[in-house]
XYZ file of C-alpha atoms in Angstrom:
299
model
C -13.421 48.705 -60.873
C -12.098 46.741 -57.713
C -12.104 42.529 -57.510
C -14.322 41.230 -55.264
C -11.992 38.545 -52.797
C -13.963 35.695 -52.292
C -13.480 33.785 -49.558
C -11.517 30.969 -50.977
C -9.054 33.361 -52.818
C -8.788 34.885 -49.148
C -7.829 31.040 -47.607
C -4.376 30.921 -45.906
C -1.479 29.007 -47.925
C -1.297 26.697 -45.293
C -4.754 25.374 -45.258
C -4.088 24.204 -48.724
C -1.259 22.070 -47.313
C -1.648 18.463 -46.324
C -1.301 17.311 -43.249
C 1.824 15.702 -42.048
C 1.336 12.371 -40.584
C 3.054 11.339 -38.150
C 5.790 8.738 -37.878
C 5.762 6.254 -35.708
C 8.872 5.536 -33.968
C 10.018 1.356 -33.686
C 11.535 2.241 -30.525
C 8.719 3.852 -29.008
C 6.862 0.746 -30.410
C 9.105 -1.540 -29.027
C 8.976 -0.062 -25.348
C 4.715 -0.290 -25.374
C 4.834 -3.737 -26.222
C 7.361 -4.671 -23.878
C 5.556 -3.081 -21.364
C 2.086 -4.604 -21.896
C 3.685 -8.083 -21.288
C 5.193 -6.953 -18.150
C 1.683 -5.833 -17.019
C 0.988 -9.450 -17.891
C 3.038 -11.098 -16.695
C 2.397 -9.170 -13.511
C -1.499 -9.830 -13.710
C -1.384 -13.424 -14.700
C -1.066 -14.755 -10.904
C -4.054 -12.314 -9.550
C -6.197 -13.300 -12.334
C -5.274 -17.511 -11.894
C -5.731 -16.447 -8.002
C -9.399 -15.545 -8.358
C -10.066 -17.852 -11.632
C -9.564 -20.745 -9.526
C -11.505 -19.435 -6.370
C -14.381 -20.052 -8.567
C -13.126 -23.394 -10.153
C -14.388 -26.868 -9.052
C -10.992 -28.659 -7.175
C -11.807 -31.599 -9.184
C -11.439 -29.342 -12.714
C -8.556 -27.586 -11.196
C -6.531 -30.495 -10.562
C -7.030 -31.962 -13.821
C -4.215 -32.268 -16.092
C -5.626 -29.468 -18.834
C -5.461 -26.131 -17.539
C -8.386 -23.597 -18.410
C -7.538 -19.646 -18.928
C -11.551 -19.025 -18.568
C -14.157 -20.109 -16.038
C -15.510 -23.516 -16.206
C -18.504 -24.451 -14.031
C -18.372 -21.164 -12.107
C -18.838 -21.877 -8.326
C -18.853 -19.929 -4.967
C -18.823 -23.311 -2.769
C -14.872 -22.500 -2.526
C -16.016 -19.157 -0.984
C -18.809 -20.404 0.949
C -16.214 -22.639 2.407
C -13.702 -20.499 3.718
C -16.147 -17.683 4.625
C -17.889 -20.520 7.398
C -14.568 -21.299 8.588
C -14.721 -21.165 12.621
C -11.315 -19.101 12.196
C -12.120 -16.969 9.083
C -13.886 -14.060 11.191
C -12.034 -14.229 14.174
C -8.460 -13.694 12.159
C -10.181 -11.214 10.188
C -11.668 -9.062 12.479
C -7.890 -9.792 14.500
C -6.269 -8.157 11.223
C -8.956 -5.488 10.730
C -7.823 -4.160 14.479
C -4.014 -4.373 14.202
C -4.105 -2.489 10.646
C -6.278 -0.205 11.680
C -4.463 0.661 15.108
C -1.338 0.391 13.326
C -2.043 2.995 10.528
C -3.419 5.665 13.133
C -0.131 5.077 15.353
C 2.252 5.099 12.747
C 0.782 8.376 10.611
C 0.795 10.114 14.096
C 4.354 9.360 15.200
C 5.909 9.593 12.195
C 3.776 12.952 10.976
C 5.027 14.586 14.278
C 8.904 13.557 14.019
C 9.090 14.417 10.037
C 7.431 18.297 11.097
C 10.564 18.197 13.840
C 13.290 17.404 11.865
C 12.105 19.415 8.873
C 10.642 22.705 10.689
C 12.541 23.204 13.064
C 16.601 22.975 14.451
C 17.186 21.326 17.738
C 19.643 19.668 19.778
C 19.678 16.113 19.175
C 18.898 16.466 15.595
C 21.204 15.040 14.155
C 21.441 11.773 16.416
C 17.827 11.400 15.881
C 18.336 11.311 11.913
C 20.701 8.869 12.817
C 18.953 6.999 15.083
C 16.088 6.461 12.572
C 18.736 5.417 9.735
C 20.591 2.766 11.907
C 17.206 1.946 12.824
C 16.116 0.798 9.111
C 19.178 -1.327 8.540
C 18.511 -3.458 11.647
C 16.898 -6.716 10.346
C 13.803 -8.079 11.473
C 14.926 -11.549 11.986
C 17.918 -10.351 14.868
C 15.047 -8.439 16.899
C 12.037 -12.201 17.137
C 13.524 -13.293 20.834
C 14.023 -9.991 22.479
C 10.617 -8.738 21.020
C 9.028 -12.330 22.418
C 10.391 -11.972 25.599
C 9.591 -8.282 26.080
C 5.727 -8.390 24.719
C 5.909 -12.030 27.553
C 7.045 -10.228 29.904
C 3.986 -7.458 29.431
C 1.515 -9.510 29.439
C 0.879 -8.500 25.824
C 1.261 -11.702 23.540
C -1.735 -12.707 21.618
C -2.862 -9.004 21.834
C -3.622 -6.414 19.575
C -2.074 -3.893 21.445
C 1.154 -5.815 21.268
C 1.635 -7.072 17.737
C 0.229 -3.237 16.707
C 3.457 -1.676 18.891
C 6.146 -3.814 17.021
C 4.615 -2.917 14.228
C 4.648 0.823 15.284
C 8.411 0.681 15.331
C 9.270 -1.442 12.443
C 7.224 0.588 10.357
C 7.626 4.694 11.130
C 11.753 5.123 10.322
C 10.617 4.398 6.640
C 7.428 6.625 6.935
C 9.200 9.328 8.751
C 11.300 9.612 5.799
C 8.366 9.809 3.481
C 6.805 12.086 4.643
C 9.939 14.420 5.306
C 9.955 15.029 2.009
C 6.826 16.256 2.117
C 6.749 18.622 4.546
C 9.822 19.952 3.651
C 8.012 20.808 0.246
C 5.676 23.324 1.552
C 7.402 26.331 2.239
C 6.867 27.789 5.986
C 6.184 31.479 4.372
C 2.655 30.139 3.751
C 1.901 29.851 7.112
C 3.600 33.004 8.293
C 1.409 35.360 5.157
C -1.399 33.121 7.379
C -0.441 34.482 10.352
C -0.034 37.668 9.339
C -3.721 37.408 8.321
C -4.271 37.097 11.854
C -4.167 33.393 12.387
C -2.609 31.989 15.350
C 0.132 29.303 14.011
C -2.334 26.200 15.217
C -4.477 27.136 12.836
C -2.426 28.602 10.277
C -0.842 25.295 10.149
C -3.979 23.368 9.851
C -5.748 24.985 7.029
C -2.680 25.981 5.124
C -0.205 23.319 5.113
C -2.179 20.383 6.218
C -4.595 20.548 3.031
C -1.073 20.458 1.227
C 0.445 17.184 3.336
C -2.812 15.327 2.740
C -1.224 13.358 -0.411
C 1.440 12.416 1.359
C -0.478 11.239 4.496
C -1.791 8.926 2.193
C 1.310 7.872 1.004
C 2.337 7.127 3.791
C -0.950 4.880 4.890
C -1.389 3.188 1.778
C 2.208 2.071 2.603
C 1.573 1.469 6.662
C -1.329 -0.361 5.412
C 0.194 -3.217 3.201
C 2.973 -3.610 5.686
C 0.671 -4.358 8.769
C -2.121 -6.435 7.057
C 0.432 -8.800 5.072
C 2.925 -9.730 7.331
C 3.401 -12.507 8.701
C 6.774 -13.637 10.720
C 6.287 -10.882 13.487
C 3.128 -12.293 13.660
C 4.288 -15.423 13.962
C 6.216 -15.140 16.824
C 3.763 -12.505 19.269
C 0.822 -14.372 18.541
C 1.377 -18.080 18.981
C -2.383 -18.842 20.314
C -4.650 -20.159 17.499
C -7.988 -17.938 18.519
C -5.442 -14.346 18.211
C -4.247 -15.399 14.593
C -4.415 -12.971 12.058
C -5.198 -13.481 8.235
C -1.989 -14.517 6.711
C -1.034 -16.812 9.945
C -4.890 -18.535 9.537
C -4.277 -18.793 6.572
C -0.921 -20.944 7.186
C -2.728 -22.846 9.362
C -5.717 -23.743 6.723
C -3.548 -25.053 4.180
C -1.818 -27.359 7.255
C -5.320 -28.243 8.016
C -6.189 -29.002 4.324
C -2.942 -31.361 3.843
C -4.279 -33.827 6.597
C -6.814 -34.238 4.226
C -5.020 -33.997 0.302
C -5.170 -30.489 -0.420
C -7.668 -28.286 -1.823
C -6.140 -25.598 -4.275
C -9.838 -24.172 -4.594
C -10.179 -23.583 -0.970
C -6.954 -22.436 -0.460
C -6.965 -19.922 -3.950
C -10.201 -18.736 -2.492
C -8.684 -17.546 0.935
C -6.256 -16.251 -0.682
C -8.293 -14.202 -2.930
C -10.083 -12.903 0.770
C -7.134 -11.829 1.932
C -6.384 -9.945 -1.112
C -9.421 -8.618 -1.879
C -9.496 -5.702 0.927
C -6.156 -4.152 -0.327
C -7.396 -4.418 -3.743
C -10.464 -2.189 -2.637
C -8.466 0.360 -0.616
C -5.840 0.783 -3.174
C -8.860 1.584 -5.958
C -9.972 4.040 -3.726
C -6.986 5.562 -2.703
C -4.762 5.280 -5.691
C -5.184 8.541 -7.686
C -4.346 10.708 -4.063
C -1.186 7.887 -3.976
C -0.037 8.366 -6.996
C 0.231 11.971 -6.943
C 1.584 11.665 -3.288
C 3.976 9.504 -4.189
C 4.974 11.821 -7.476
C 4.956 15.230 -5.486
C 7.226 13.690 -2.366
C 9.970 12.818 -4.831
C 9.725 15.758 -6.619
C 9.535 18.416 -3.283
C 12.019 16.514 -1.155
């Protein structure tokens, strides 16, 4: 009579083998702890700025620091928003930043396509010129830039400061986008053209979507530089009515110093300037990260 095998008898020996516990590596734990400490050090100034923005100045100026909200107030933020120059500076910064991003991406993208896809006379000289321009210190150009903008009547104008920002940002942006363009095989376009698409349509439908992460990463770089730039704006925008937010913050601090610096309002102003950057980064951080990694690998 044949024996009947039960499920327990047919179970594999591996089922009865106890699971091995994961070994905890002290080095990995130490690196993780160090990373958390560095992240906390990096985040703390931002947290302190935002906390100070909603803290009364009397408490903020006391001898005992408070690391949690005490007497939460929106008075500091409302005082900054109702300041006569804040809204003008905000509009100026938005106009300059948006125009700069559009022009930088347009010029840098076309230049990156040219040096990555085609061999033409003067290509080497163009690449060397881009490298050389990046080496020039911005401070050494202030006098020439001021005289040029003054002669053209572009002082205190959105287009004037935007042109200088574009000239400052295009060289580095060209090098950023060059890696993305070089990483997309031209054979993809050629295959689409074999299927009946024209070259422009093949580029727009096949190549351009693959370059979107690179454009977003470059746009974030241009946004941060144009939004936070101080020294060139200080030279080219001397009029009080044409100030960008960093220049307005400086004048706001100077006016506050005459009556005793209200650090709570200064921190509130700094927070309002930083909020658009944080919001913009939160929207695009996923694509920006993938774009930077993709450019590093493919370039």
